[in-house]
PDB file of C-alpha atoms and ligand atoms in Angstrom:
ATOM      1  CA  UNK Z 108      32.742  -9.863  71.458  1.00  0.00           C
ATOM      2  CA  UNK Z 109      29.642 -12.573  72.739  1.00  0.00           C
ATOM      3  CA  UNK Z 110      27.553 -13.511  69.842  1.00  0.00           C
ATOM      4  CA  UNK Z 111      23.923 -11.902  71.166  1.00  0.00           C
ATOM      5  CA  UNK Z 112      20.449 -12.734  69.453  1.00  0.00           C
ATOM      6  CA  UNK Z 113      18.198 -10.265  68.236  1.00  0.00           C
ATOM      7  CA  UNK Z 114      15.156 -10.394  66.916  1.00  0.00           C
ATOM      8  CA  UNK Z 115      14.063  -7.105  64.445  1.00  0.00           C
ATOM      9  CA  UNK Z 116      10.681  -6.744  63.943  1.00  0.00           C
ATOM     10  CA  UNK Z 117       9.304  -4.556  60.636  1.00  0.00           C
ATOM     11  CA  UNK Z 118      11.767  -4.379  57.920  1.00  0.00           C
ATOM     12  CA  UNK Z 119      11.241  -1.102  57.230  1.00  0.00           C
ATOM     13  CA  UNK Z 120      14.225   1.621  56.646  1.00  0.00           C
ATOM     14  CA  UNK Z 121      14.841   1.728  60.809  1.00  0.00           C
ATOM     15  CA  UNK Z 122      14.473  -2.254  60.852  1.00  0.00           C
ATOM     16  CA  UNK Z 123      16.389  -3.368  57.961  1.00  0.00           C
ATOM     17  CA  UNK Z 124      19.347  -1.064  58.959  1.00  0.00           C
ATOM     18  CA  UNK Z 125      19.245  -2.484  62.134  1.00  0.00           C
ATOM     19  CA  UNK Z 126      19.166  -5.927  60.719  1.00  0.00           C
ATOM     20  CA  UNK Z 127      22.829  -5.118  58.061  1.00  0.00           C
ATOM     21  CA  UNK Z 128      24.461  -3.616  61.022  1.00  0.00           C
ATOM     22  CA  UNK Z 129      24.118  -6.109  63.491  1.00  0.00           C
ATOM     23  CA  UNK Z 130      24.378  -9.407  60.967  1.00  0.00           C
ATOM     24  CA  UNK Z 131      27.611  -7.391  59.881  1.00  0.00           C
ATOM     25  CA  UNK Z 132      28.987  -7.736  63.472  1.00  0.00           C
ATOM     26  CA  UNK Z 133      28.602 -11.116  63.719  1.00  0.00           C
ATOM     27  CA  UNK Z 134      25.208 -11.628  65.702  1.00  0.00           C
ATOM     28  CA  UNK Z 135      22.675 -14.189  65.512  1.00  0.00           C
ATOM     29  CA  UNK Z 136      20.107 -11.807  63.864  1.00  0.00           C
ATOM     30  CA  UNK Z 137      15.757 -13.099  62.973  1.00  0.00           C
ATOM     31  CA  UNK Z 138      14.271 -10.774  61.055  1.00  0.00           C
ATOM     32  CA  UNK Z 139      10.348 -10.785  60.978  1.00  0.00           C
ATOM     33  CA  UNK Z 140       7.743  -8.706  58.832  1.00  0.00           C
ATOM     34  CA  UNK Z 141       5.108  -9.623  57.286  1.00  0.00           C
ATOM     35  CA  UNK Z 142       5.884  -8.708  54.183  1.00  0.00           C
ATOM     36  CA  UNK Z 143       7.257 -11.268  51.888  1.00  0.00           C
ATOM     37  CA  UNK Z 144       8.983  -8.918  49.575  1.00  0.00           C
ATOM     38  CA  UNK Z 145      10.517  -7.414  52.470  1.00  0.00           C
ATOM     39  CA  UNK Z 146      11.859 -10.591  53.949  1.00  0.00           C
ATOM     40  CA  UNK Z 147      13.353 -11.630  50.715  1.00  0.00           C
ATOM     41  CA  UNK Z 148      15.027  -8.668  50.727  1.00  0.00           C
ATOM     42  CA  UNK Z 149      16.770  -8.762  54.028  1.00  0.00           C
ATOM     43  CA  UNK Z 150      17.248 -12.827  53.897  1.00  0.00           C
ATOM     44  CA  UNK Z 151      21.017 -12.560  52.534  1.00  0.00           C
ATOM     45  CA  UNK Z 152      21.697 -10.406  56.164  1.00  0.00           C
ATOM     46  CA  UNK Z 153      19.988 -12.061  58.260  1.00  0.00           C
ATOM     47  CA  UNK Z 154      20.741 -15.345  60.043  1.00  0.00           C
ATOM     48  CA  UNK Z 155      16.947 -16.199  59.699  1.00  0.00           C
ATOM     49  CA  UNK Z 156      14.617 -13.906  58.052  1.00  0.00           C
ATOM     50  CA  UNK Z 157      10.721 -14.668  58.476  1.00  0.00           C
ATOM     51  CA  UNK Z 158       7.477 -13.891  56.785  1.00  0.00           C
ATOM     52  CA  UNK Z 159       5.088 -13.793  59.748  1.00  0.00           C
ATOM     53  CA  UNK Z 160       2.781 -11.542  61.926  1.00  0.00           C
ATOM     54  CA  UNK Z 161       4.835 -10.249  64.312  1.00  0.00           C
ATOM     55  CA  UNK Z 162       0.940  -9.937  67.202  1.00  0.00           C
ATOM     56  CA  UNK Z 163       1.601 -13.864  67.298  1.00  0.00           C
ATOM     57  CA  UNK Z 164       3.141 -15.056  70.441  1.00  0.00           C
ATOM     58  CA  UNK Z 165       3.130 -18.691  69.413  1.00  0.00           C
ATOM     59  CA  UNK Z 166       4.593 -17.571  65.913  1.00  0.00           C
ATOM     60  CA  UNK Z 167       7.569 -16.068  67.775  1.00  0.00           C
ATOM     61  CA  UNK Z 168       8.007 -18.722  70.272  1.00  0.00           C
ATOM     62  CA  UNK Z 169       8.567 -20.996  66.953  1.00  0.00           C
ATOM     63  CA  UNK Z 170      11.113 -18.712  65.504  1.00  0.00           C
ATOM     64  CA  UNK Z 171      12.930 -19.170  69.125  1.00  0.00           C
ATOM     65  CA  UNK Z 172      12.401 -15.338  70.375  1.00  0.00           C
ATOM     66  CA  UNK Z 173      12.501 -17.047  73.821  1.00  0.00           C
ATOM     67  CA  UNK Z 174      16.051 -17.443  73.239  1.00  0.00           C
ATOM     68  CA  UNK Z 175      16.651 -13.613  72.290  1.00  0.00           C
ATOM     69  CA  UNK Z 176      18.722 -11.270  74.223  1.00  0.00           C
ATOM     70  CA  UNK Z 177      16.648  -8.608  72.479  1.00  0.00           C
ATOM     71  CA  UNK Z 178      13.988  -7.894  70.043  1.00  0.00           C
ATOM     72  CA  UNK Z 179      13.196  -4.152  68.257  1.00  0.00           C
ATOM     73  CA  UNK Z 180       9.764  -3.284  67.491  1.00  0.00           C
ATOM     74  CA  UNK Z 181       9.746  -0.912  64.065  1.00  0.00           C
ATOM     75  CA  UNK Z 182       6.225  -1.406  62.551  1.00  0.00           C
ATOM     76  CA  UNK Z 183       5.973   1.922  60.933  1.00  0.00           C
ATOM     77  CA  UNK Z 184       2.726   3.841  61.283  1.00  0.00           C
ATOM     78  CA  UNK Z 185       0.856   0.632  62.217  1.00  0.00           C
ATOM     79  CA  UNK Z 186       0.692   1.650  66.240  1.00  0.00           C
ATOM     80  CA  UNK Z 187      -1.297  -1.140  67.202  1.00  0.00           C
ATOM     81  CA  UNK Z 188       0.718  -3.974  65.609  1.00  0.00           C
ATOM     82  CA  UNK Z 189       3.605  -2.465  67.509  1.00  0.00           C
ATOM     83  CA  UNK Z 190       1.987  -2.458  70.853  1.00  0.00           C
ATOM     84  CA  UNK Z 191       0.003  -5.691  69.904  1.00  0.00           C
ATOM     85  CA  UNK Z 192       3.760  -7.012  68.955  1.00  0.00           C
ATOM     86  CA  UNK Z 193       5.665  -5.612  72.403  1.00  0.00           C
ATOM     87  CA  UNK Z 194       2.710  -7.709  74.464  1.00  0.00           C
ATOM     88  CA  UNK Z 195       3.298 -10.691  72.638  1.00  0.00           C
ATOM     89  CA  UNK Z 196       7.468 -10.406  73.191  1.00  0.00           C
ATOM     90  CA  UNK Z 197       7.189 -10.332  77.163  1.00  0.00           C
ATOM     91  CA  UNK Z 198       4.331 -13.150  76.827  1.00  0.00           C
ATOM     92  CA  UNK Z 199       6.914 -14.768  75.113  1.00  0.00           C
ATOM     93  CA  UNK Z 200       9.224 -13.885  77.717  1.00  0.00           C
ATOM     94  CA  UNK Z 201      11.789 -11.518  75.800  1.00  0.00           C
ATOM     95  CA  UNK Z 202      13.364  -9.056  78.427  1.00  0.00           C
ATOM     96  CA  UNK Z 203      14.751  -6.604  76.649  1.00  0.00           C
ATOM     97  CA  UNK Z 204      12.619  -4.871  74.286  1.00  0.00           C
ATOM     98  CA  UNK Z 205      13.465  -1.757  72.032  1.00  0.00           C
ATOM     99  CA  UNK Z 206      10.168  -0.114  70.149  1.00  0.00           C
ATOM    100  CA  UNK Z 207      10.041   2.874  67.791  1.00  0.00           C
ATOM    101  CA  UNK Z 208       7.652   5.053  68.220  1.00  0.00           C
ATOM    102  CA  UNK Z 209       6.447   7.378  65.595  1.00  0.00           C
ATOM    103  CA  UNK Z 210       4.463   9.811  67.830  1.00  0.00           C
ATOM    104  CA  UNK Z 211       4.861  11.082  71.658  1.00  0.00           C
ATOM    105  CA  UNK Z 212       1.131   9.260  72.195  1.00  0.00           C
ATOM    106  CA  UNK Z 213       2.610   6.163  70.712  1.00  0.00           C
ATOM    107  CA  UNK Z 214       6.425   6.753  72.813  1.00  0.00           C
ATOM    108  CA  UNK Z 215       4.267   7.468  76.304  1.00  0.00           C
ATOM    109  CA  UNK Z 216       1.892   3.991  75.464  1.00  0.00           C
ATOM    110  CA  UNK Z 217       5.171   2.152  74.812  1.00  0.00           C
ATOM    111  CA  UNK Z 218       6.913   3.520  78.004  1.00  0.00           C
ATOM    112  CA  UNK Z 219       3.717   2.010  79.684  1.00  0.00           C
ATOM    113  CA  UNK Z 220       4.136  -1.074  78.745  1.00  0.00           C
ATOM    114  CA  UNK Z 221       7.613  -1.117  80.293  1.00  0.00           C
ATOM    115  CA  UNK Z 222       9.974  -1.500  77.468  1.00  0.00           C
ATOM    116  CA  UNK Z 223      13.304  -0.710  77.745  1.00  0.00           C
ATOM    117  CA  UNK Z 224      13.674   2.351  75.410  1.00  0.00           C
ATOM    118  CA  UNK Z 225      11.344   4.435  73.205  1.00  0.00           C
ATOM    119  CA  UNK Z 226      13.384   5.290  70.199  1.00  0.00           C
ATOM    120  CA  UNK Z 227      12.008   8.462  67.749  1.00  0.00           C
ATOM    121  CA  UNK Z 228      15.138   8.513  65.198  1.00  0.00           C
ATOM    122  CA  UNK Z 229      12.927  11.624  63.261  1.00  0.00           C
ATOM    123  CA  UNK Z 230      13.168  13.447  66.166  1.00  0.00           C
ATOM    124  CA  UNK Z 231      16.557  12.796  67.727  1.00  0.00           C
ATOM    125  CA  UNK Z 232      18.247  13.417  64.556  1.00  0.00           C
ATOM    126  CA  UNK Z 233      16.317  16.638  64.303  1.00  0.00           C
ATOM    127  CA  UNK Z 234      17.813  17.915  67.806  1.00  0.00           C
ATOM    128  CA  UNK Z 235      21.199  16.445  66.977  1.00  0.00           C
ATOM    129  CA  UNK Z 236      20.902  18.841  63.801  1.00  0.00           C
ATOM    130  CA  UNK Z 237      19.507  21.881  65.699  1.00  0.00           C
ATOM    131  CA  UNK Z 238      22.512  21.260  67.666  1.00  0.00           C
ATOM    132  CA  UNK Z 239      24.975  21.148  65.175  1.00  0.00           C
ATOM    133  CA  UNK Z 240      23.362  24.330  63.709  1.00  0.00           C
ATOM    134  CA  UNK Z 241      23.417  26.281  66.582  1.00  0.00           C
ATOM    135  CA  UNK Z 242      26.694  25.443  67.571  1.00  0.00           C
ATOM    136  CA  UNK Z 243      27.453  27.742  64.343  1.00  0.00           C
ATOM    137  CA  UNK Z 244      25.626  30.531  65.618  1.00  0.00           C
ATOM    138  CA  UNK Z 245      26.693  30.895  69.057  1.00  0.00           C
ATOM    139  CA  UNK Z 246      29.714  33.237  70.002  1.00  0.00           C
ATOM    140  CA  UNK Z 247      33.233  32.934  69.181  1.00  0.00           C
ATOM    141  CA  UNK Z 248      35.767  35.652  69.763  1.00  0.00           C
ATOM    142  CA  UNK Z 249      39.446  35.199  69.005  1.00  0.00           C
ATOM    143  CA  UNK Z 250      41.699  36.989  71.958  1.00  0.00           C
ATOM    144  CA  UNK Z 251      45.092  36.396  70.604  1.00  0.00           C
ATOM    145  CA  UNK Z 252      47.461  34.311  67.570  1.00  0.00           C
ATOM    146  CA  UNK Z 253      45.836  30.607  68.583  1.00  0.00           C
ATOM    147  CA  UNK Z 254      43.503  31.350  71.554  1.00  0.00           C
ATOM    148  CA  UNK Z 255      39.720  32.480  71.338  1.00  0.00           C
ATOM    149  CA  UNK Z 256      36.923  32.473  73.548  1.00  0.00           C
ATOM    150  CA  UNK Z 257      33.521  29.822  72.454  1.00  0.00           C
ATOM    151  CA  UNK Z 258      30.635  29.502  73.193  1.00  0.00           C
ATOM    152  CA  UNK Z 259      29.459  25.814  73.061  1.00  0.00           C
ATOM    153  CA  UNK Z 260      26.427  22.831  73.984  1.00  0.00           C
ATOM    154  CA  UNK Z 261      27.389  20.755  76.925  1.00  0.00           C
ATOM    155  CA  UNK Z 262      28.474  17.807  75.002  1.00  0.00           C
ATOM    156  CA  UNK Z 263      26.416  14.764  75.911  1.00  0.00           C
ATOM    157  CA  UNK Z 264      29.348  12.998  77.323  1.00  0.00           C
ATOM    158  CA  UNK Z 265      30.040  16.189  80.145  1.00  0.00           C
ATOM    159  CA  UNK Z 266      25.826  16.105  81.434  1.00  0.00           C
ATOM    160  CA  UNK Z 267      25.735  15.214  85.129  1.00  0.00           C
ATOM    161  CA  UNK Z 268      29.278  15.462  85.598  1.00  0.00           C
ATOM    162  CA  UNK Z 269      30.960  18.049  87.580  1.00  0.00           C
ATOM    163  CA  UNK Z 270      33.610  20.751  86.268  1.00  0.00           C
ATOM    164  CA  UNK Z 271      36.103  19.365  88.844  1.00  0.00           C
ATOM    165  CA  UNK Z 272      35.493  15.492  87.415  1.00  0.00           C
ATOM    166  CA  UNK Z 273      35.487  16.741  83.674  1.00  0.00           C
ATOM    167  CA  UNK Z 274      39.173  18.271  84.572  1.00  0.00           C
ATOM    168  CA  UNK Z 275      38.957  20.143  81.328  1.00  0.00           C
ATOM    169  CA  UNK Z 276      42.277  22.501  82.122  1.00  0.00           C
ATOM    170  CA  UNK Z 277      44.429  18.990  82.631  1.00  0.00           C
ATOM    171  CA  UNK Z 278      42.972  17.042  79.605  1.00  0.00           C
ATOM    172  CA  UNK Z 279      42.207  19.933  76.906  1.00  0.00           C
ATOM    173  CA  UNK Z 280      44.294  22.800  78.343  1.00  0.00           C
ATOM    174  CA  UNK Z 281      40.601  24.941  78.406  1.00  0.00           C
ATOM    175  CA  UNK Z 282      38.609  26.237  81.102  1.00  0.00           C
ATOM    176  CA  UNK Z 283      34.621  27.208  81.312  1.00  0.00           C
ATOM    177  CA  UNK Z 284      34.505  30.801  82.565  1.00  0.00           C
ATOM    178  CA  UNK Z 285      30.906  30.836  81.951  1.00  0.00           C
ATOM    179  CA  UNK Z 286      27.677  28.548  81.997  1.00  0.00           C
ATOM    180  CA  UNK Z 287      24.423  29.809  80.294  1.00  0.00           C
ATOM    181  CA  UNK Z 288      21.705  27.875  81.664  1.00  0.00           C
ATOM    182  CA  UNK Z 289      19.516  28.678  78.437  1.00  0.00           C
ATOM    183  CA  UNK Z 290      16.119  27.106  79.736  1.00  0.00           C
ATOM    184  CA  UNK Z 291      16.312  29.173  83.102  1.00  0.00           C
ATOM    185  CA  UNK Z 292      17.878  31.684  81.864  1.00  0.00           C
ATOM    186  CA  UNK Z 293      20.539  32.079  84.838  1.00  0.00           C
ATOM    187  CA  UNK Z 294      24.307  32.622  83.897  1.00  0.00           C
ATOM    188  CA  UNK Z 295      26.908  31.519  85.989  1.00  0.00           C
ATOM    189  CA  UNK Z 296      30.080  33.283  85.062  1.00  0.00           C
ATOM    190  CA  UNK Z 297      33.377  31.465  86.771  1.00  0.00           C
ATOM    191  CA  UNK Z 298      31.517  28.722  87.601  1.00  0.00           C
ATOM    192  CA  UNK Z 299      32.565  26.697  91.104  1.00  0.00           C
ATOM    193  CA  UNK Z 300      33.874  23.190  90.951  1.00  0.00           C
ATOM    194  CA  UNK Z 301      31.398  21.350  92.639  1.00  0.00           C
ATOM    195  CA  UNK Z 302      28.572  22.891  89.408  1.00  0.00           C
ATOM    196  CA  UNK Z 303      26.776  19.737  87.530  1.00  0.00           C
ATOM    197  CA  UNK Z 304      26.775  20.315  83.966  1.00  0.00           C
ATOM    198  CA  UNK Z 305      22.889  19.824  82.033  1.00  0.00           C
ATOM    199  CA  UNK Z 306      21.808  19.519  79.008  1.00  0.00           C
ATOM    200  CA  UNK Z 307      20.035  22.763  79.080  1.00  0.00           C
ATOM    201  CA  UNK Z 308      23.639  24.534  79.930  1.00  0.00           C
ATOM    202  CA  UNK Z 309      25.548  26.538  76.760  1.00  0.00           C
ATOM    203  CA  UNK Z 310      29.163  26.752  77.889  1.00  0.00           C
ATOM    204  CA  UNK Z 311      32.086  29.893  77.418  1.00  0.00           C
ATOM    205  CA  UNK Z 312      34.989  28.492  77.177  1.00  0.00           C
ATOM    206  CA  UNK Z 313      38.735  29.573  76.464  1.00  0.00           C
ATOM    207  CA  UNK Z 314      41.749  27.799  75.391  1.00  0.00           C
ATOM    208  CA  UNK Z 315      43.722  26.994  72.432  1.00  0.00           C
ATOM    209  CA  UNK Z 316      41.413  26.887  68.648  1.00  0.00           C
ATOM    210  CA  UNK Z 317      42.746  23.336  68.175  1.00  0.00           C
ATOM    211  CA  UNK Z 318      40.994  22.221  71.414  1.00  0.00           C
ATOM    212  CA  UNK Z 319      38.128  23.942  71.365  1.00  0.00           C
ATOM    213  CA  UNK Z 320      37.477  23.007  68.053  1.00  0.00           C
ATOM    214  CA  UNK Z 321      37.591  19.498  69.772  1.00  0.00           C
ATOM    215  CA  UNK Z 322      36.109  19.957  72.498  1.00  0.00           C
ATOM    216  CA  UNK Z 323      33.281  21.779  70.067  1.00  0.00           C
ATOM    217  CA  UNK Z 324      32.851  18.843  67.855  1.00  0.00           C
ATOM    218  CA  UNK Z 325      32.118  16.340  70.803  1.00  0.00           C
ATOM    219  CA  UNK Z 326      29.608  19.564  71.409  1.00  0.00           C
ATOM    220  CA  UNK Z 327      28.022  18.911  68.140  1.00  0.00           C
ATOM    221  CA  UNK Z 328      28.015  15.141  67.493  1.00  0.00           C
TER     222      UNK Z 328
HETATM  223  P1  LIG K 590       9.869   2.149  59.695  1.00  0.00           P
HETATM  224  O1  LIG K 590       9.871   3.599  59.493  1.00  0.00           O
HETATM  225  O2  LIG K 590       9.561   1.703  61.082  1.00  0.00           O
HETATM  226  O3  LIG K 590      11.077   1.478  59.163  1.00  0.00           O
HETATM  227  P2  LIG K 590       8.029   1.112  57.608  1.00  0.00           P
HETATM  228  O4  LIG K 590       6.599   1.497  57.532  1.00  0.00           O
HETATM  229  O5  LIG K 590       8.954   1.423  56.491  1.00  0.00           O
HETATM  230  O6  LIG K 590       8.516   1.726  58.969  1.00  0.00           O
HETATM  231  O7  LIG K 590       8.148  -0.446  57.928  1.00  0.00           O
HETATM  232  C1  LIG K 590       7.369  -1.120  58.810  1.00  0.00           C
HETATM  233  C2  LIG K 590       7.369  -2.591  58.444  1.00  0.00           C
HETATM  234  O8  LIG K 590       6.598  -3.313  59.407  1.00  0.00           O
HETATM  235  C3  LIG K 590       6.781  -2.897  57.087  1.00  0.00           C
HETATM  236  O9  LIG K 590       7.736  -3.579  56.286  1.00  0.00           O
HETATM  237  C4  LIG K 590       5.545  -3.760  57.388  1.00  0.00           C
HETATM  238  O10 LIG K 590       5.350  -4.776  56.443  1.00  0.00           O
HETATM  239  C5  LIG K 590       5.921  -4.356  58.751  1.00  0.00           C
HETATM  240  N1  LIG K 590       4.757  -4.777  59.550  1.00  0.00           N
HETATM  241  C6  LIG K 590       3.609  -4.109  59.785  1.00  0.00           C
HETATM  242  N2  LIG K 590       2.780  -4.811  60.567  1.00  0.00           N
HETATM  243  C7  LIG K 590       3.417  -5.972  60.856  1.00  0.00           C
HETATM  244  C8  LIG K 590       3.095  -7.130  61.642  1.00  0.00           C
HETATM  245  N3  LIG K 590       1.940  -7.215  62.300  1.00  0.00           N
HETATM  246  N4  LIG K 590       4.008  -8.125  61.719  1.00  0.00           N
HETATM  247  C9  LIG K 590       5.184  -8.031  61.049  1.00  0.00           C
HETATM  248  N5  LIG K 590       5.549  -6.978  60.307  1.00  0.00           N
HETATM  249  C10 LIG K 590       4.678  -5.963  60.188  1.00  0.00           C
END
């Protein structure tokens, strides 16, 4: 694996994870707040860690951000340090810029200034739980010793592809005999080959418990 360079910006919970994870794997990692304490903290996982204000372009040209394959914005509630922060990393010249955002304002300001993802960890852990949840609620009817019917989420990996690419009756011995388009509310029972699976689409689906039950976890991750 190439050795990248990132620079993490707010060593908060979201930065400071960030920072363990990729120092772990062997990257060149700068980590930057402004907080002493909290750059003392992360110094023993970082490859440089830095007390600084993050708004300073010429700051993080001296910490050698120009050399970065990517910088993360996570200033915490502090909205327009993080936007004053993502201006100063493409003055600096950094292409590839990740930012939390803490509110949809904040996420649709971000997106505006043409970074390269909006990340809202609160909220995409809370669908990945509603997911999980649900997926405990919807049907499930055994039909004989091993075999039941499920219903499932289309798991993220399965969204845009068709039933004919996904070849579910080759590689997990199941087959969809029903899509429940939830948000339109339009069922599509023995769906045609040629159907693109979306995220909005609950599937029925029969085959053996063992792959279901795999098929339902890829559902639920
Ligand atoms: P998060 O939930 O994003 O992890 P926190 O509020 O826990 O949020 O952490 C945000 C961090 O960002 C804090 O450690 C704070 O000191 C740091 N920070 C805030 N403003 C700046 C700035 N202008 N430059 C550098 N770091 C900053």
């Amino acid at each position: 694996m190439a050795v990248r360079r990132f620079v993490i910006i707010g060593l908060g919970n979201f930065g400071s994870g960030l920072v363990e994870m990729l120092h772990a794997q062997g990257h060149d990692v700068i980590a930057v707040d402004i907080n002493e304490e909290k750059v003392d903290q992360m110094r023993p996982f970082a490859t440089r860690a830095v007390v600084m204000d993050a708004t300073d372009a010429r700051a993080l040209e001296r910490i050698g951000a120009v050399a970065a394959d990517a910088a993360v914005v996570s200033l915490g509630v502090d909205l327009a340090a993080s936007v004053l922060a993502v201006l100063a990393l493409q003055e600096v010249g950094v292409q590839e810029i990740y930012a939390k955002a803490i509110s949809g304002d904040h996420a649709t300001i971000l997106e505006r200034l043409g970074v390269m993802e909006v990340i809202r960890p609160e909220r995409e852990t809370a669908f990945r739980l509603a997911r999980r949840l649900s997926l405990r609620l919807l049907n499930y009817m055994p039909i004989a010793a091993g075999y039941s019917i499920q219903e499932m989420p289309t798991p993220d990996a399965f969204i845009g592809k068709t039933l004919l690419e996904l070849r579910l009756p080759q590689l997990y011995s199941v087959a969809i005999v029903a899509i429940h388009d939830v948000l339109r509310d339009e069922i599509h029972v023995v769906p045609s080959a040629d159907y693109i699976l979306k995220d909005s689409d609950t599937l029925t689906v029969v085959g053996g418990d063992e792959a279901l039950g795999r098929l339902a976890r890829l559902a639920g991750e």
